[in-house]
Coordinates of C-alpha atoms in Angstrom, one line a residue:
M12 CA 28.4 -5.5 14.9
T13 CA 25.0 -4.9 16.4
R14 CA 24.7 -5.8 20.1
T15 CA 22.7 -8.8 21.2
I16 CA 19.1 -7.7 21.8
D17 CA 16.4 -9.3 23.9
I18 CA 13.2 -8.9 22.0
G19 CA 10.2 -7.9 24.1
V20 CA 6.8 -9.6 23.6
F21 CA 3.7 -7.5 24.3
T22 CA 0.0 -7.9 24.5
T23 CA -2.3 -5.6 22.5
A24 CA -3.3 -3.8 25.7
Q25 CA 0.4 -3.2 26.6
L26 CA 1.0 -1.8 23.1
L27 CA -1.9 0.5 23.4
D28 CA -0.8 1.7 26.8
A29 CA 2.8 2.3 25.6
I30 CA 1.7 4.5 22.7
A31 CA -1.1 6.4 24.5
P32 CA -0.5 10.1 25.1
S33 CA 0.1 11.1 28.7
D34 CA -2.6 13.8 28.2
G35 CA -4.8 15.0 25.4
G36 CA -5.2 13.1 22.2
R37 CA -8.3 11.6 20.7
D38 CA -10.2 8.3 20.7
I39 CA -9.9 6.0 17.7
L40 CA -13.0 3.9 17.0
D41 CA -13.4 0.4 15.6
P42 CA -15.1 0.8 12.1
A43 CA -16.8 -2.6 12.6
T44 CA -18.4 -1.9 16.0
G45 CA -17.9 1.8 16.9
A46 CA -16.1 0.8 20.1
I47 CA -13.1 2.7 21.3
V48 CA -9.9 1.0 20.3
G49 CA -7.4 3.3 22.0
R50 CA -6.3 6.9 22.3
A51 CA -3.9 8.5 19.8
P52 CA -1.6 11.5 20.4
E53 CA -2.2 14.7 18.4
R54 CA 1.3 16.2 17.9
T55 CA 2.0 19.8 17.1
T56 CA 4.3 21.1 14.3
A57 CA 6.7 22.1 17.0
E58 CA 6.9 18.5 18.1
L59 CA 7.5 17.5 14.4
D60 CA 10.3 20.0 14.2
A61 CA 11.9 18.4 17.3
A62 CA 11.5 14.9 15.9
I63 CA 13.2 15.9 12.6
S64 CA 16.0 17.5 14.5
R65 CA 16.6 14.3 16.5
A66 CA 16.5 12.3 13.3
R67 CA 19.0 14.5 11.7
A68 CA 21.3 14.2 14.7
A69 CA 21.1 10.4 14.7
Q70 CA 21.5 10.1 10.9
R71 CA 25.3 10.4 10.7
S72 CA 26.1 7.6 13.1
W73 CA 23.4 5.4 11.5
A74 CA 24.9 6.0 8.1
Q75 CA 28.4 5.2 9.3
L76 CA 27.3 1.7 10.4
G77 CA 27.4 0.5 6.8
H78 CA 25.0 -1.7 4.8
R79 CA 25.9 -4.9 6.6
E80 CA 25.2 -3.7 10.1
R81 CA 22.1 -1.8 9.1
S82 CA 20.8 -4.9 7.4
S83 CA 21.4 -6.8 10.7
Y84 CA 19.2 -4.2 12.5
L85 CA 16.5 -4.7 9.9
D86 CA 16.6 -8.4 10.5
K87 CA 16.3 -7.8 14.2
A88 CA 13.3 -5.5 13.6
A89 CA 11.7 -8.3 11.6
D90 CA 12.3 -10.7 14.5
A91 CA 10.6 -8.2 16.8
V92 CA 7.6 -7.9 14.5
D93 CA 7.3 -11.7 14.3
A94 CA 7.5 -12.0 18.1
N95 CA 4.6 -9.6 18.4
S96 CA 2.6 -10.6 15.3
E97 CA -0.6 -11.6 17.0
A98 CA -0.9 -8.5 19.1
L99 CA -0.1 -6.3 16.1
A100 CA -2.7 -8.1 14.0
E101 CA -5.4 -7.8 16.6
L102 CA -4.8 -4.1 16.9
L103 CA -4.7 -3.7 13.1
S104 CA -8.0 -5.5 12.8
R105 CA -9.7 -3.4 15.5
E106 CA -8.5 -0.1 14.1
Q107 CA -8.6 -0.6 10.3
G108 CA -11.4 -3.2 10.3
K109 CA -9.8 -5.9 8.2
P110 CA -10.3 -9.5 9.4
L111 CA -7.5 -11.4 11.0
N112 CA -7.7 -14.1 8.4
G113 CA -7.6 -14.2 4.6
P114 CA -5.3 -11.7 2.9
N115 CA -5.8 -9.3 5.8
A116 CA -4.4 -8.4 9.2
R117 CA -2.2 -11.5 9.9
F118 CA -1.1 -11.4 6.3
E119 CA -0.2 -7.7 6.6
V120 CA 1.9 -8.1 9.7
G121 CA 3.6 -11.1 8.1
A122 CA 4.4 -8.9 5.0
C123 CA 6.0 -6.3 7.3
S124 CA 8.6 -8.8 8.5
S125 CA 9.1 -10.3 5.0
W126 CA 9.7 -6.8 3.5
L127 CA 12.2 -6.0 6.3
R128 CA 14.2 -9.2 5.7
T129 CA 14.1 -9.0 1.9
T130 CA 15.2 -5.4 1.9
A131 CA 18.0 -6.3 4.3
S132 CA 19.2 -9.0 1.9
F133 CA 19.7 -6.9 -1.2
E134 CA 23.2 -6.5 -2.5
I135 CA 24.0 -2.9 -3.6
E136 CA 27.6 -2.5 -4.8
P137 CA 29.3 0.3 -6.7
E138 CA 28.6 0.0 -10.4
K139 CA 31.4 0.4 -13.0
V140 CA 30.2 2.9 -15.6
V141 CA 33.5 3.1 -17.5
D142 CA 36.6 0.9 -17.2
D143 CA 38.4 1.0 -20.6
G144 CA 42.0 1.2 -19.5
V145 CA 42.0 4.9 -20.0
G146 CA 39.4 6.1 -17.6
H147 CA 37.3 4.8 -14.7
A148 CA 33.9 5.9 -13.4
E149 CA 31.9 4.3 -10.7
L150 CA 28.3 4.9 -9.6
H151 CA 27.8 4.9 -5.8
Y152 CA 24.6 5.6 -3.8
R153 CA 24.9 7.6 -0.6
P154 CA 22.3 8.3 2.1
L155 CA 20.1 11.3 1.5
G156 CA 19.6 12.3 5.1
V157 CA 16.2 12.3 6.7
V158 CA 13.2 10.8 4.9
G159 CA 9.7 11.8 5.6
A160 CA 7.0 9.1 5.1
I161 CA 3.2 9.8 4.9
G162 CA 1.1 6.7 4.8
P163 CA -2.5 5.7 4.1
W164 CA -5.2 4.0 6.2
N165 CA -5.8 0.9 4.0
W166 CA -2.6 -1.0 4.6
P167 CA -1.1 1.2 7.4
M168 CA 1.6 -1.2 8.7
M169 CA 2.7 -2.7 5.5
I170 CA 3.0 0.5 3.5
T171 CA 4.9 2.1 6.4
V172 CA 7.4 -0.7 6.2
W173 CA 7.6 -0.3 2.4
Q174 CA 8.7 3.3 3.0
V175 CA 10.8 2.7 6.1
A176 CA 12.8 -0.4 5.3
P177 CA 14.7 0.8 2.2
A178 CA 15.2 4.3 3.7
L179 CA 16.8 2.8 6.8
R180 CA 18.8 0.3 4.8
M181 CA 20.3 3.1 2.7
G182 CA 21.5 4.9 5.9
N183 CA 18.7 7.5 6.2
T184 CA 16.7 8.2 9.3
V185 CA 12.9 8.3 9.0
V186 CA 10.0 10.4 10.3
V187 CA 6.6 8.9 9.7
K188 CA 3.3 10.7 9.6
P189 CA 0.5 8.1 9.8
S190 CA -3.1 8.5 8.5
E191 CA -5.4 10.2 11.0
Y192 CA -7.7 7.1 10.6
T193 CA -5.1 4.5 11.6
P194 CA -2.4 6.0 13.8
L195 CA -2.4 3.3 16.5
S196 CA -1.3 0.6 14.1
V197 CA 1.7 2.6 12.9
L198 CA 2.6 3.8 16.4
A199 CA 2.5 0.2 17.7
L200 CA 4.6 -1.1 14.8
A201 CA 7.2 1.5 15.3
Y202 CA 7.2 0.9 19.1
V203 CA 8.0 -2.8 18.5
M204 CA 10.7 -2.0 15.9
N205 CA 12.2 0.7 18.1
T206 CA 12.8 -1.9 20.8
V207 CA 15.8 -3.1 18.7
L208 CA 16.7 0.0 16.6
P209 CA 19.0 2.8 17.8
P210 CA 17.3 5.8 19.3
D211 CA 15.7 8.4 16.9
V212 CA 16.4 6.4 13.7
L213 CA 12.7 5.8 13.3
S214 CA 10.1 8.3 14.7
V215 CA 6.3 8.6 14.3
V216 CA 4.6 11.9 14.6
A217 CA 0.8 11.4 14.7
G218 CA -1.5 14.3 14.1
G219 CA -3.7 16.0 11.6
R220 CA -3.3 17.5 8.1
D221 CA -1.1 20.3 9.5
I222 CA 1.6 17.7 10.3
G223 CA 1.5 16.3 6.8
E224 CA 1.7 19.7 5.2
A225 CA 4.6 20.7 7.5
L226 CA 6.5 17.5 6.8
S227 CA 6.2 17.9 3.0
A228 CA 7.5 21.5 3.1
H229 CA 10.1 21.0 5.9
E230 CA 13.6 22.1 5.0
G231 CA 15.0 19.3 7.3
I232 CA 13.4 16.5 5.1
D233 CA 15.5 15.4 2.2
K234 CA 13.0 13.1 0.6
L235 CA 9.3 12.5 1.0
M236 CA 7.5 9.2 0.3
F237 CA 3.7 9.4 0.0
T238 CA 1.0 6.8 -0.7
G239 CA -2.5 8.2 -1.1
S240 CA -4.8 10.1 -3.4
T241 CA -3.7 11.9 -6.6
A242 CA -5.1 15.2 -5.3
T243 CA -3.0 15.0 -2.1
G244 CA 0.0 14.0 -4.2
K245 CA -0.3 17.1 -6.3
A246 CA -0.5 19.2 -3.2
I247 CA 2.7 17.6 -1.9
I248 CA 4.5 18.3 -5.2
R249 CA 3.6 22.0 -4.8
S250 CA 4.5 22.3 -1.1
S251 CA 7.8 20.5 -1.6
A252 CA 9.0 22.7 -4.5
D253 CA 10.8 25.3 -2.4
T254 CA 13.0 22.8 -0.8
V255 CA 13.5 20.7 -4.0
K256 CA 13.2 17.5 -2.0
R257 CA 13.1 14.2 -3.8
L258 CA 9.7 12.5 -4.0
T259 CA 8.3 9.0 -4.4
L260 CA 4.5 9.2 -5.0
E261 CA 2.3 6.1 -5.2
L262 CA -1.1 7.8 -6.0
G263 CA -4.6 6.7 -6.9
G264 CA -5.3 3.9 -9.3
N265 CA -8.3 2.6 -11.1
D266 CA -6.9 -0.7 -12.3
A267 CA -8.3 -2.5 -15.3
G268 CA -8.4 -6.2 -15.9
I269 CA -9.0 -7.7 -19.3
V270 CA -10.4 -11.2 -19.6
L271 CA -9.6 -12.8 -23.0
P272 CA -12.1 -15.2 -24.6
D273 CA -9.9 -18.3 -24.2
V274 CA -9.8 -17.9 -20.4
D275 CA -10.5 -20.9 -18.1
V276 CA -13.2 -19.3 -16.0
K277 CA -13.3 -21.8 -13.2
A278 CA -9.5 -21.7 -12.9
V279 CA -9.3 -18.0 -12.4
A280 CA -12.5 -17.1 -10.6
Q281 CA -11.0 -17.1 -7.1
D282 CA -8.0 -15.0 -8.2
L283 CA -10.3 -12.6 -10.1
F284 CA -12.3 -12.1 -6.9
W285 CA -9.4 -11.5 -4.6
G286 CA -7.8 -9.3 -7.2
A287 CA -10.8 -7.0 -6.8
F288 CA -11.8 -7.6 -3.2
I289 CA -8.6 -7.9 -1.3
N290 CA -8.9 -5.8 1.9
T291 CA -12.6 -5.4 1.0
G292 CA -11.6 -3.5 -2.1
Q293 CA -9.6 -0.9 -0.2
T294 CA -6.3 -1.3 -2.1
C295 CA -4.6 1.1 -4.5
A296 CA -3.6 -1.7 -6.9
A297 CA -6.8 -3.7 -6.6
L298 CA -8.8 -4.7 -9.7
K299 CA -11.5 -1.9 -10.0
R300 CA -12.9 -2.4 -13.5
L301 CA -13.2 -5.7 -15.2
Y302 CA -13.4 -6.0 -19.0
V303 CA -14.8 -9.4 -20.1
H304 CA -15.1 -10.7 -23.7
E305 CA -18.7 -11.2 -24.8
D306 CA -18.1 -15.0 -25.4
V307 CA -17.4 -15.6 -21.7
Y308 CA -19.2 -12.7 -20.1
A309 CA -22.1 -14.6 -18.6
Q310 CA -19.8 -17.4 -17.3
V311 CA -17.5 -14.9 -15.6
C312 CA -20.4 -13.1 -14.0
D313 CA -21.9 -16.3 -12.7
A314 CA -18.5 -17.6 -11.4
L315 CA -17.9 -14.3 -9.5
V316 CA -21.3 -14.4 -8.0
E317 CA -20.7 -17.9 -6.7
V318 CA -17.3 -17.0 -5.2
A319 CA -18.8 -13.9 -3.6
A320 CA -21.5 -15.9 -1.9
S321 CA -18.8 -18.0 -0.2
M322 CA -16.8 -15.2 1.4
P323 CA -18.1 -14.2 4.9
M324 CA -18.1 -10.6 5.9
G325 CA -18.2 -9.3 9.4
I326 CA -16.2 -8.2 12.5
G327 CA -12.5 -8.8 11.9
L328 CA -11.8 -10.5 15.2
E329 CA -14.3 -13.3 14.4
E330 CA -12.1 -15.9 12.9
Q331 CA -14.5 -17.0 10.1
N332 CA -14.6 -13.7 8.4
V333 CA -12.4 -12.7 5.4
L334 CA -14.1 -9.4 4.4
G335 CA -14.6 -6.5 6.8
P336 CA -16.1 -3.0 6.9
L337 CA -15.0 0.0 5.0
Q338 CA -12.6 1.9 7.3
N339 CA -14.5 5.1 7.5
R340 CA -17.9 6.7 6.8
T341 CA -16.6 8.9 4.0
Q342 CA -15.4 5.9 2.0
F343 CA -18.7 4.0 2.8
D344 CA -20.7 7.0 1.4
I345 CA -18.5 7.1 -1.8
V346 CA -19.1 3.4 -2.5
A347 CA -22.8 3.6 -1.8
A348 CA -23.3 6.6 -4.0
L349 CA -21.4 5.1 -7.0
V350 CA -23.4 1.8 -6.8
E351 CA -26.7 3.7 -6.6
T352 CA -25.7 5.8 -9.6
A353 CA -25.0 2.7 -11.5
R354 CA -28.3 1.1 -10.6
E355 CA -30.2 4.2 -11.6
S356 CA -28.5 4.2 -15.0
G357 CA -29.9 0.8 -15.7
A358 CA -26.9 -1.4 -14.8
T359 CA -27.6 -4.8 -13.2
V360 CA -26.6 -5.4 -9.6
L361 CA -25.9 -9.1 -9.6
V362 CA -25.2 -9.3 -5.9
G363 CA -25.0 -6.9 -3.0
G364 CA -25.7 -3.2 -3.3
D365 CA -28.0 -2.9 -0.3
P366 CA -26.2 -2.4 3.0
A367 CA -28.0 -3.6 6.1
T368 CA -29.1 -0.4 7.9
E369 CA -29.5 -2.2 11.3
Q370 CA -25.9 -3.4 11.3
A371 CA -23.3 -1.6 13.3
G372 CA -20.2 -0.5 11.5
Y373 CA -19.4 0.6 7.9
F374 CA -20.2 -2.7 6.3
Y375 CA -21.0 -2.5 2.6
P376 CA -21.9 -5.9 1.0
T377 CA -19.8 -7.5 -1.7
T378 CA -21.3 -6.0 -4.9
L379 CA -21.0 -7.1 -8.5
V380 CA -22.4 -4.8 -11.2
A381 CA -23.0 -6.0 -14.8
D382 CA -24.4 -4.5 -18.0
I383 CA -22.7 -1.3 -17.2
D384 CA -21.5 1.4 -19.6
N385 CA -17.8 2.2 -19.7
S386 CA -18.6 5.9 -19.1
N387 CA -20.5 5.2 -15.8
D388 CA -19.1 6.8 -12.7
L389 CA -18.6 3.4 -11.1
V390 CA -16.1 2.7 -13.9
T391 CA -14.4 6.0 -14.3
H392 CA -14.2 6.9 -10.6
E393 CA -12.0 4.9 -8.2
Q394 CA -14.5 3.3 -5.8
F395 CA -12.0 2.0 -3.3
G396 CA -14.4 -0.5 -1.8
P397 CA -16.2 -3.8 -2.4
A398 CA -18.0 -3.0 -5.7
L399 CA -16.8 -4.3 -9.0
P400 CA -18.2 -3.1 -12.4
I401 CA -18.0 -5.8 -15.1
I402 CA -17.9 -4.3 -18.7
R403 CA -18.6 -6.4 -21.8
Y404 CA -16.3 -6.0 -24.9
S405 CA -16.2 -7.4 -28.4
T406 CA -12.6 -6.9 -29.6
I407 CA -9.2 -6.7 -28.0
D408 CA -8.7 -3.2 -29.5
E409 CA -11.9 -2.1 -27.8
A410 CA -10.8 -3.5 -24.4
V411 CA -7.4 -2.0 -24.6
A412 CA -8.8 1.4 -25.6
M413 CA -11.2 1.3 -22.6
A414 CA -8.5 0.2 -20.2
N415 CA -6.2 3.1 -21.3
A416 CA -8.9 5.8 -21.4
L417 CA -8.4 7.1 -17.9
D418 CA -5.6 9.4 -16.6
V419 CA -4.3 6.8 -14.1
G420 CA -2.1 3.8 -14.6
L421 CA -1.0 2.0 -11.4
G422 CA -1.7 -1.6 -12.2
A423 CA -3.6 -3.8 -14.7
S424 CA -4.0 -7.4 -15.5
V425 CA -4.7 -9.8 -18.4
W426 CA -6.4 -13.2 -18.0
S427 CA -5.9 -15.9 -20.5
T428 CA -4.7 -19.5 -21.0
D429 CA -2.4 -18.3 -23.8
I430 CA 0.5 -16.6 -22.1
D431 CA 2.1 -15.2 -25.3
K432 CA -1.2 -13.6 -26.3
A433 CA -1.6 -12.2 -22.8
R434 CA 1.9 -10.7 -23.0
E435 CA 1.0 -9.0 -26.3
V436 CA -2.1 -7.4 -24.7
A437 CA -0.2 -6.5 -21.5
A438 CA 2.4 -4.6 -23.6
R439 CA -0.3 -2.4 -24.9
I440 CA -1.7 -1.4 -21.5
E441 CA -0.6 1.9 -20.0
A442 CA 0.2 0.9 -16.4
G443 CA 3.3 0.6 -14.2
T444 CA 2.7 -3.1 -13.6
V445 CA 0.6 -5.5 -15.7
W446 CA 0.0 -9.0 -14.1
I447 CA -1.0 -12.1 -16.0
N448 CA -3.6 -14.3 -14.4
K449 CA -3.3 -12.5 -11.1
H450 CA -3.7 -8.9 -9.9
G451 CA -2.1 -6.9 -7.2
A452 CA 0.5 -9.5 -6.4
V453 CA 3.3 -7.2 -5.2
D454 CA 6.7 -8.7 -4.4
P455 CA 9.5 -7.1 -2.3
R456 CA 12.0 -8.1 -5.0
V457 CA 10.1 -6.6 -7.9
P458 CA 10.0 -2.8 -8.6
F459 CA 6.6 -1.2 -8.3
G460 CA 5.4 2.2 -9.4
G461 CA 2.7 4.0 -11.4
S462 CA 2.4 5.8 -14.7
K463 CA 0.3 8.8 -15.7
Q464 CA -1.3 10.4 -12.7
S465 CA -0.8 7.3 -10.5
G466 CA 2.5 8.8 -9.4
Y467 CA 6.2 8.5 -10.1
G468 CA 9.2 6.8 -8.5
L469 CA 9.8 3.2 -7.8
E470 CA 9.5 1.1 -4.7
F471 CA 10.7 -2.4 -3.9
G472 CA 13.7 -4.4 -5.2
V473 CA 17.2 -3.0 -5.7
E474 CA 15.8 -0.3 -8.0
G475 CA 13.5 0.9 -5.3
L476 CA 16.3 0.8 -2.8
K477 CA 18.5 3.0 -5.0
Q478 CA 15.7 5.7 -5.0
L479 CA 16.4 6.2 -1.3
G480 CA 20.0 7.1 -2.1
A481 CA 21.8 10.0 -3.7
P482 CA 23.7 8.9 -6.8
Q483 CA 27.4 9.9 -6.8
I484 CA 29.8 9.4 -9.6
I485 CA 33.5 8.9 -8.7
S486 CA 35.6 9.3 -11.8
Y487 CA 39.4 8.9 -12.1

């Protein structure tokens, strides 16, 4: 059994000091204020090689512990995250920009411990494939070895745990490469978890693109998990080919939502808003294009404008705010250009669309765009920010055709008071997950993955856990 572990409790300053490089590195800036948050190490590919070697050396003894003891370690890691939740949330807010409150920093840190505990709780037993009195065959899942994990900047802590928890539970060791934009959050999370995990089971190697490229091609990595853009995912597929490593790719999305004419607008307005604007729109499975039947189009637009007006945006450490800045200048410029293109095409900007130039930080106002054509760039390009196009439709066939027209299919949603009708429409949508009367509501028990160019492989639940194992048939 695992030994009794005293869990350390740290301040944000202590975490930053613990993860800071002894020399070199680079400053990480707060996207809300421009102030220095802390200093991140810039590791070399030689240091990556060393981390992978240590992970491989630690993997055998970690695997030999068995599921029950590894689950106990995951529970202890969750305890450590909970004990340090406020310090982690403050650091996350300062580095990523998301506010403490709302479905943001405190929510994200809480999700980390929840995912660890839930993953630890899954039962995974050998499956009888044949048992007919003549022959027997069982399906087992064995550890793969060393898993590489490359994470994004939008939910840096939570998505890291999505990758790490099932990999560790299955008996693999993990080497994480965080986004260059948000390395401190991931380094601090791993530091906290490593106060209770055995040495070298979980490593973080922060650095630039060269680290990600080396990780995806490295012969010492048995599986790679990646969350990010479709373009980078394609590059990873190519670079991983020579080593035939397994991949789980959660790539870009441009999720559609279809509002049916029988919808109760007041009942769903808040959920529609947060489906689109969670994390200030910086979420892969956020609602990014909304199709509304002509009978309720004006009502939905008015209701969303009213909700938007009630949601304060500002510096994340100020408790009243629930929307924050875009995390980086590149993303700010993308959103601004797409909204301006829509405006110039004749679309109606109902609210937002004009960032305050005198304000520090990458704040783009909550923006709703109506009377927009389905071929507009704001509809066809993933904006990944706080700007939602609202497209009018006349028939369900038309709405489904527009929703399915793009080459991505991560998530989608249908909004209606008639669940049976909503299920019929949902079955026609080409997406890995279709929610009804909600959007982006991921659950650690429910498998999640994309279709088309939104990636392949499943995460979450027992099915996601199995994808971190090597299937083995024992037949006798």
